Structure formats: structure tokens, C-alpha cells
Short mmCIF file of N, CA and C in Angstrom, two decimals:
data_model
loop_
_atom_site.label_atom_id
_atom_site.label_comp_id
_atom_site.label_asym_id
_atom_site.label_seq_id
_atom_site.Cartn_x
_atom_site.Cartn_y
_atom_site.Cartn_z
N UNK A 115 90.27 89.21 107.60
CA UNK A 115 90.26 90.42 106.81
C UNK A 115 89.06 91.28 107.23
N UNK A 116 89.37 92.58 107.57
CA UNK A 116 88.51 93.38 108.11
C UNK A 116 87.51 93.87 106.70
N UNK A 117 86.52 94.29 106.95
CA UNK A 117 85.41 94.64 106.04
C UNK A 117 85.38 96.39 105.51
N UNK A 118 84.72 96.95 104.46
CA UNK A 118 85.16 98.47 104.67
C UNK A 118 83.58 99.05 105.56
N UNK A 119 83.69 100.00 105.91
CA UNK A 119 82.91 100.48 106.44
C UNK A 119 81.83 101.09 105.80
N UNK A 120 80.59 100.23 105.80
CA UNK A 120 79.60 100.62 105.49
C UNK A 120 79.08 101.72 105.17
N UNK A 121 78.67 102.36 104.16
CA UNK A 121 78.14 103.94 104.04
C UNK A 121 77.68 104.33 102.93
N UNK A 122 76.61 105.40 102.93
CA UNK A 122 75.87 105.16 101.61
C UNK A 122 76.27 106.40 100.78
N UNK A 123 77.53 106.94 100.65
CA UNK A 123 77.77 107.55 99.58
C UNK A 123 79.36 107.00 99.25
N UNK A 124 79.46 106.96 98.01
CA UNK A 124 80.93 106.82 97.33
C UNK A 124 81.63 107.80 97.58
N UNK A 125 82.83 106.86 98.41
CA UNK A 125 84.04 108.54 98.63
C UNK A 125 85.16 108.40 97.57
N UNK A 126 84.68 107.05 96.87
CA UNK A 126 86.30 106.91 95.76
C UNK A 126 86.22 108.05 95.18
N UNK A 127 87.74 109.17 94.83
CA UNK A 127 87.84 109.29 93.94
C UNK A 127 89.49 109.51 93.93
N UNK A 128 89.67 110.52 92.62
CA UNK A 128 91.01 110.72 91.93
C UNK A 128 91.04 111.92 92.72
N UNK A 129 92.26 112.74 93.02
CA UNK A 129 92.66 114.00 93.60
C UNK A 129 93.87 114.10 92.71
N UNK A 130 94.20 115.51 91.80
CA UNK A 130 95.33 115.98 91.93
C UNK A 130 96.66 115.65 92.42
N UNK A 131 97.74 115.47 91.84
CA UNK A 131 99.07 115.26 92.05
C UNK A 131 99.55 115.80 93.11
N UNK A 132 100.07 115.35 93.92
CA UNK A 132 100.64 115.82 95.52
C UNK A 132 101.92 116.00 95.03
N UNK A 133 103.07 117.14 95.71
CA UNK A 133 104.51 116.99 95.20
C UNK A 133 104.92 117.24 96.89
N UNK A 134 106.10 115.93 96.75
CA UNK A 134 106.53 116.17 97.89
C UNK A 134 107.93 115.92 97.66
N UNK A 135 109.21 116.47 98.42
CA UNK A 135 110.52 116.47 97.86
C UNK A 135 111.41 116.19 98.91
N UNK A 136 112.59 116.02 98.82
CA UNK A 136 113.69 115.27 99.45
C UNK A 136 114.20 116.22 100.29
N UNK A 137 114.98 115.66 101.75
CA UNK A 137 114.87 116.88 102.39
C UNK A 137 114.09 117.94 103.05
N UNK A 138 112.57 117.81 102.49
CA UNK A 138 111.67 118.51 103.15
C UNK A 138 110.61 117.75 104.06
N UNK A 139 110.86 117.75 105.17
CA UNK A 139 110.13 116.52 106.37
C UNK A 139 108.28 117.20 106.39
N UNK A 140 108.33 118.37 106.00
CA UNK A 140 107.13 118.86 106.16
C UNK A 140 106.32 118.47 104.61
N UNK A 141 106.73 118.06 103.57
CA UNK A 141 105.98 116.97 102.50
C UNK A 141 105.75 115.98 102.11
N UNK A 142 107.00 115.24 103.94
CA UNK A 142 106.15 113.84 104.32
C UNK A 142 104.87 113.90 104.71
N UNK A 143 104.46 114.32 105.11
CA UNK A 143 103.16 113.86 105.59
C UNK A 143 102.26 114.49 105.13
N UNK A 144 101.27 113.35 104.80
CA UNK A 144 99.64 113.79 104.25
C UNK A 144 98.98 113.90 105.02
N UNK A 145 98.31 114.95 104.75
CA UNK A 145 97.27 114.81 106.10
C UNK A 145 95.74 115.30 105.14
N UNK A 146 95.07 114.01 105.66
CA UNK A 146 93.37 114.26 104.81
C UNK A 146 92.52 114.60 105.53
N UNK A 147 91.56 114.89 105.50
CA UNK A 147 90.52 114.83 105.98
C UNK A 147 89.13 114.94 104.99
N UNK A 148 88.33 113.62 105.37
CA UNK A 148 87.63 112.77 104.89
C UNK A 148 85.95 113.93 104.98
N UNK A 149 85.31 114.03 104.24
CA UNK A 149 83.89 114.60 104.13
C UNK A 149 83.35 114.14 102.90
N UNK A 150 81.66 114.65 103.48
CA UNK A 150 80.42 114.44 102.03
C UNK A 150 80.20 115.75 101.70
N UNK A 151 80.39 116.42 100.56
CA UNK A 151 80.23 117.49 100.00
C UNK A 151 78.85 118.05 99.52
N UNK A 152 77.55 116.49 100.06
CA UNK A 152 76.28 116.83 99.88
C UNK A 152 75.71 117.27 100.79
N UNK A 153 76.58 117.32 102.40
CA UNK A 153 76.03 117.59 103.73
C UNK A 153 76.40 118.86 103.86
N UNK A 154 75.47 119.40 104.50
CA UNK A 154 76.03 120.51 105.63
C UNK A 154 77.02 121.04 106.18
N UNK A 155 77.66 121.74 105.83
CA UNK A 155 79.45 122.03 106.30
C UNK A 155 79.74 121.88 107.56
N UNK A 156 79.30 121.78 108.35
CA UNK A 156 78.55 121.74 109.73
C UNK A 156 78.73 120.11 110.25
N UNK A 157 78.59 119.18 109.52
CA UNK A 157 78.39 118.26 109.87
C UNK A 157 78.60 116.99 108.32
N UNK A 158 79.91 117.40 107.78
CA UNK A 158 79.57 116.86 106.73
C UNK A 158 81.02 115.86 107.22
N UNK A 159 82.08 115.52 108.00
CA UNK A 159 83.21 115.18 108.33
C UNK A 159 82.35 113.52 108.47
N UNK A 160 83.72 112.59 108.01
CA UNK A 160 83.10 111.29 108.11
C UNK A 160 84.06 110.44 109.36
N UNK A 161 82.86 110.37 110.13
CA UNK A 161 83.06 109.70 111.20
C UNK A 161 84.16 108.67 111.37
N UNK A 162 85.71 108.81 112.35
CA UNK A 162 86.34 107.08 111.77
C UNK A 162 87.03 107.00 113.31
N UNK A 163 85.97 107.36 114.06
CA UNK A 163 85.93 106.39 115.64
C UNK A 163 86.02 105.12 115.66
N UNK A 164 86.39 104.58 116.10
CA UNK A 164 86.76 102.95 115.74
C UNK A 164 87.02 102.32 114.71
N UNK A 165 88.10 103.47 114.23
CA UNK A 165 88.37 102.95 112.72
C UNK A 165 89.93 102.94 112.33
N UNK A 166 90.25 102.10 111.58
CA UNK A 166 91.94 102.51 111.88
C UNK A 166 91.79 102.44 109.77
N UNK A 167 93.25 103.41 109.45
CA UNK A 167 93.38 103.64 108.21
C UNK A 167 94.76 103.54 107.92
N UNK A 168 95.09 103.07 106.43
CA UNK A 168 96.00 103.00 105.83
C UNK A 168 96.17 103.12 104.34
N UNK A 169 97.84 103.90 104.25
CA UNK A 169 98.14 104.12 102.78
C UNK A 169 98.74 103.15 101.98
N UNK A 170 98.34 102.72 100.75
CA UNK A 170 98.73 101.52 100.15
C UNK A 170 99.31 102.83 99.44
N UNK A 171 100.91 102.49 98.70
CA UNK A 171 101.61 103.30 97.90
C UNK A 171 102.73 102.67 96.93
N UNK A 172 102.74 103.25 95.90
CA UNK A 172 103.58 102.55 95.03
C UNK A 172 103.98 103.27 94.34
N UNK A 173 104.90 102.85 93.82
CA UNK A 173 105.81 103.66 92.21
C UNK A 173 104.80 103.18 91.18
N UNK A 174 104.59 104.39 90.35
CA UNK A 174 103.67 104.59 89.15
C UNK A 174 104.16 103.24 88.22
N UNK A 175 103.44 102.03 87.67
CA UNK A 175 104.02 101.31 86.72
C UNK A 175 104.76 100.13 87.69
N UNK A 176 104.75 99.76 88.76
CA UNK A 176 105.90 99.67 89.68
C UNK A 176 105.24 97.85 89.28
N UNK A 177 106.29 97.01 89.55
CA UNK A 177 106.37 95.40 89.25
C UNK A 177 107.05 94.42 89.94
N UNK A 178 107.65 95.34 91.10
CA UNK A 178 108.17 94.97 92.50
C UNK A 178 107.65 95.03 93.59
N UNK A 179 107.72 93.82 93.84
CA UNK A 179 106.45 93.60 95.16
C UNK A 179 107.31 94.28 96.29
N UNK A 180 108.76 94.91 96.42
CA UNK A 180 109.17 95.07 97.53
C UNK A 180 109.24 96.40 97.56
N UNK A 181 108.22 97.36 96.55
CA UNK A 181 108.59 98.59 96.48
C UNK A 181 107.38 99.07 97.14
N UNK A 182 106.47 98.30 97.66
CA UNK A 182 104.85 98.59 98.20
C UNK A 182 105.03 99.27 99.16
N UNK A 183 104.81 100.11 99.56
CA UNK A 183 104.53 100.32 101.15
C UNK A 183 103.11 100.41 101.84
N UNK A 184 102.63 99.64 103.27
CA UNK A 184 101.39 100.02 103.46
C UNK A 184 101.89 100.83 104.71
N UNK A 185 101.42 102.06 105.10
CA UNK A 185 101.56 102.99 106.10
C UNK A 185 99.91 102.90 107.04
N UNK A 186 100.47 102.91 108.29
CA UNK A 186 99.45 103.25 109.04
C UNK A 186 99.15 104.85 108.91
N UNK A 187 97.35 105.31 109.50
CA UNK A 187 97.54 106.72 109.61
C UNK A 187 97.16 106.99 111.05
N UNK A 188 97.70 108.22 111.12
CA UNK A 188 97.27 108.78 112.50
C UNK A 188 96.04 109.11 112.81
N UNK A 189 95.20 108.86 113.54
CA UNK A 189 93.67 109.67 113.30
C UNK A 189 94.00 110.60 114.49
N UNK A 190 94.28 112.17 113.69
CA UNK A 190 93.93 113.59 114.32
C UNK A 190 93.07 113.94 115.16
N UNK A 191 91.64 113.36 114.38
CA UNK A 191 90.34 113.91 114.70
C UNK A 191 89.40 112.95 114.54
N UNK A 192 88.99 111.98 115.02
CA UNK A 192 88.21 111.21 114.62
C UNK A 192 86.85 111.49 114.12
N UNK A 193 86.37 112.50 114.95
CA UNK A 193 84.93 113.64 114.75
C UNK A 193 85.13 114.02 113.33
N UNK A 194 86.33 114.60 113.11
CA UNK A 194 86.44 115.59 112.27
C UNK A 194 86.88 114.49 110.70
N UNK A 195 86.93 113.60 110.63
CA UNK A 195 87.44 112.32 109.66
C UNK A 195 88.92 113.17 109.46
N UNK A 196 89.62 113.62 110.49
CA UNK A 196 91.32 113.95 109.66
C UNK A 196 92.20 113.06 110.20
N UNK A 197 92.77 112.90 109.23
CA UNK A 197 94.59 111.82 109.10
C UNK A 197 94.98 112.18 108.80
N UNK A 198 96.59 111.81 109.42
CA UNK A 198 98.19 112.23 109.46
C UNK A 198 98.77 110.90 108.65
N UNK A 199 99.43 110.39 107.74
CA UNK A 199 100.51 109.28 107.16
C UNK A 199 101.56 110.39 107.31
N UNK A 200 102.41 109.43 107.82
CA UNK A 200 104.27 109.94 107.36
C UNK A 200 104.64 109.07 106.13
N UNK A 201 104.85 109.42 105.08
CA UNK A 201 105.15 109.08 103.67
C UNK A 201 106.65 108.62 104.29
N UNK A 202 107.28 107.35 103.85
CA UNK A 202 108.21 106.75 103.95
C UNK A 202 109.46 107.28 103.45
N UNK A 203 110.56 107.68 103.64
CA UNK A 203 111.94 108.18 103.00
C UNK A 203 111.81 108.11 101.33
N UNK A 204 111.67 106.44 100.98
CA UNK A 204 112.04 106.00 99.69
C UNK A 204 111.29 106.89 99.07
N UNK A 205 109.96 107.33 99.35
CA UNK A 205 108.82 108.63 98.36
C UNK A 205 109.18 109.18 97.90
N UNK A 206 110.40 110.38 98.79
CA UNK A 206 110.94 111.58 98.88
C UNK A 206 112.20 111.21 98.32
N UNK A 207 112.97 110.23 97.88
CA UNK A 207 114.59 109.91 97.69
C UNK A 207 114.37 109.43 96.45
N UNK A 208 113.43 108.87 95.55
CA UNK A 208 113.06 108.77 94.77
C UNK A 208 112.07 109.27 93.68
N UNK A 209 112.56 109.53 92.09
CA UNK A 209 111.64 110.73 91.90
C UNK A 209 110.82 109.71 90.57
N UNK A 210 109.77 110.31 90.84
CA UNK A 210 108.63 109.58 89.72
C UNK A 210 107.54 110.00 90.24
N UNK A 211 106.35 108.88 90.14
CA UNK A 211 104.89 109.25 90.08
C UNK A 211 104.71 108.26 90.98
N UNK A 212 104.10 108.35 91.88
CA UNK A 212 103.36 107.02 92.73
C UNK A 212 101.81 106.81 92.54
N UNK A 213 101.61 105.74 92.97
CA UNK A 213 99.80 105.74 92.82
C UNK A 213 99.77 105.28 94.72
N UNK A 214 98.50 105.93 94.96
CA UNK A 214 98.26 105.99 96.29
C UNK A 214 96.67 105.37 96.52
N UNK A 215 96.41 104.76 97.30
CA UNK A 215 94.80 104.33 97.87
C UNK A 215 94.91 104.94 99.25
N UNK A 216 93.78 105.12 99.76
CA UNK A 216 93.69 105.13 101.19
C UNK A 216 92.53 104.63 101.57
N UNK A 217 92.46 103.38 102.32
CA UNK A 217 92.13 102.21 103.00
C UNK A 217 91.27 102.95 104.53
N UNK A 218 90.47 102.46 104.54
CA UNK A 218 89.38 102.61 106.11
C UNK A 218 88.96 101.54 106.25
N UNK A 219 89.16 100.90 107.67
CA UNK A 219 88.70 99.79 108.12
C UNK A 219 87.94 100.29 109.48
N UNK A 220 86.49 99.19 109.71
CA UNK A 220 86.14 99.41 110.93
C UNK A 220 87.36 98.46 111.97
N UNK A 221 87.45 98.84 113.10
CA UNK A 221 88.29 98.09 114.00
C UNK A 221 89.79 98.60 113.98
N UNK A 222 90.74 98.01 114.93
CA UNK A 222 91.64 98.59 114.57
C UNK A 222 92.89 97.42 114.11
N UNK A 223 92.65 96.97 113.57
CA UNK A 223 93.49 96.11 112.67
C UNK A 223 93.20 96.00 111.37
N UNK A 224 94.50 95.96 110.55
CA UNK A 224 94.82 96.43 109.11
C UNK A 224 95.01 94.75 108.57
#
């Protein structure tokens, strides 16, 4: 089991409800990008060069272990901390609330 990557500010948090809908391939995918809002705009992007990431996702309330999905992400920009996930069909074909994490590991195994 890989370790998280060391760093001295807390990036947990909560964000706003994402809506993404059926049929629309362009609200599969999330795309983040990771910063410290105490740095310099300039230089505030969090580094994830040798880093591989993933979306843990679920149905809101969910009690089925087969409804999990973990998604790899794309790293865009590694400089820039941005990721691409393609959100899985079932997201979009199914309507409710999901709860989402997103996972950073040093190395590139999940």
C-alpha cells in the first residue's frame, strides 16, 4: 500500500455538487486541478510528478460493494497539479447523489 504524499498543508475539503447527465460525454469528465490558496498564484499548483491519482466513487448511502468504482486519473499537467477522470457510464445512467474522494499517491501504483 502506497503512502499519501507528504505535505504541509491540508488539501481535504468539501466542493459543491458537480451535475453531470446522460448522454452528455462532455460531463464525464472531471477535470481538477490541485493548488494552495496561501501561495502565490504564480506558483501555488501542487506538484504530482511521480504521482499517480484516483477517484473513489459511490452512490450517496450506497451498501453495495459492487457499486464502487475506483477510476484512474489522467495527469494533464503535472507542473500545473491538473487531472482528467472519465466518470464511468453507470454515474451518468443513474440518477442520485454520489460521494466522491480523490486519492494521490506518490509512485505510480494505486
Amino acid at each position: 500500500m502506497q503512502d499519501y504524499i507528504p505535505r504541509s498543508k491540508d488539501i481535504n475539503q468539501t466542493i459543491e455538487p458537480i451535475i453531470v447527465k446522460q448522454f452528455d460525454n462532455n460531463s464525464r469528465f472531471l477535470h481538477v486541478q490541485f493548488t494552495d490558496i496561501d501561495l502565490a498564484e504564480d506558483e501555488n499548483a501542487f506538484d504530482l510528478e511521480n504521482c499517480t491519482t484516483a477517484l473513489y466513487i459511490e452512490p450517496e448511502g450506497n451498501t453495495d460493494p459492487t457499486k464502487v468504482n475506483f477510476i484512474n486519473g489522467d495527469i494533464e499537467s503535472a507542473e500545473s497539479g491538473i487531472v482528467t477522470f472519465l466518470l464511468p457510464g453507470g454515474v451518468t445512467q443513474t440518477p442520485g447523489d454520489y460521494t466522491a474522494e480523490i486519492w494521490i499517491y506518490q509512485g505510480d501504483e494505486t
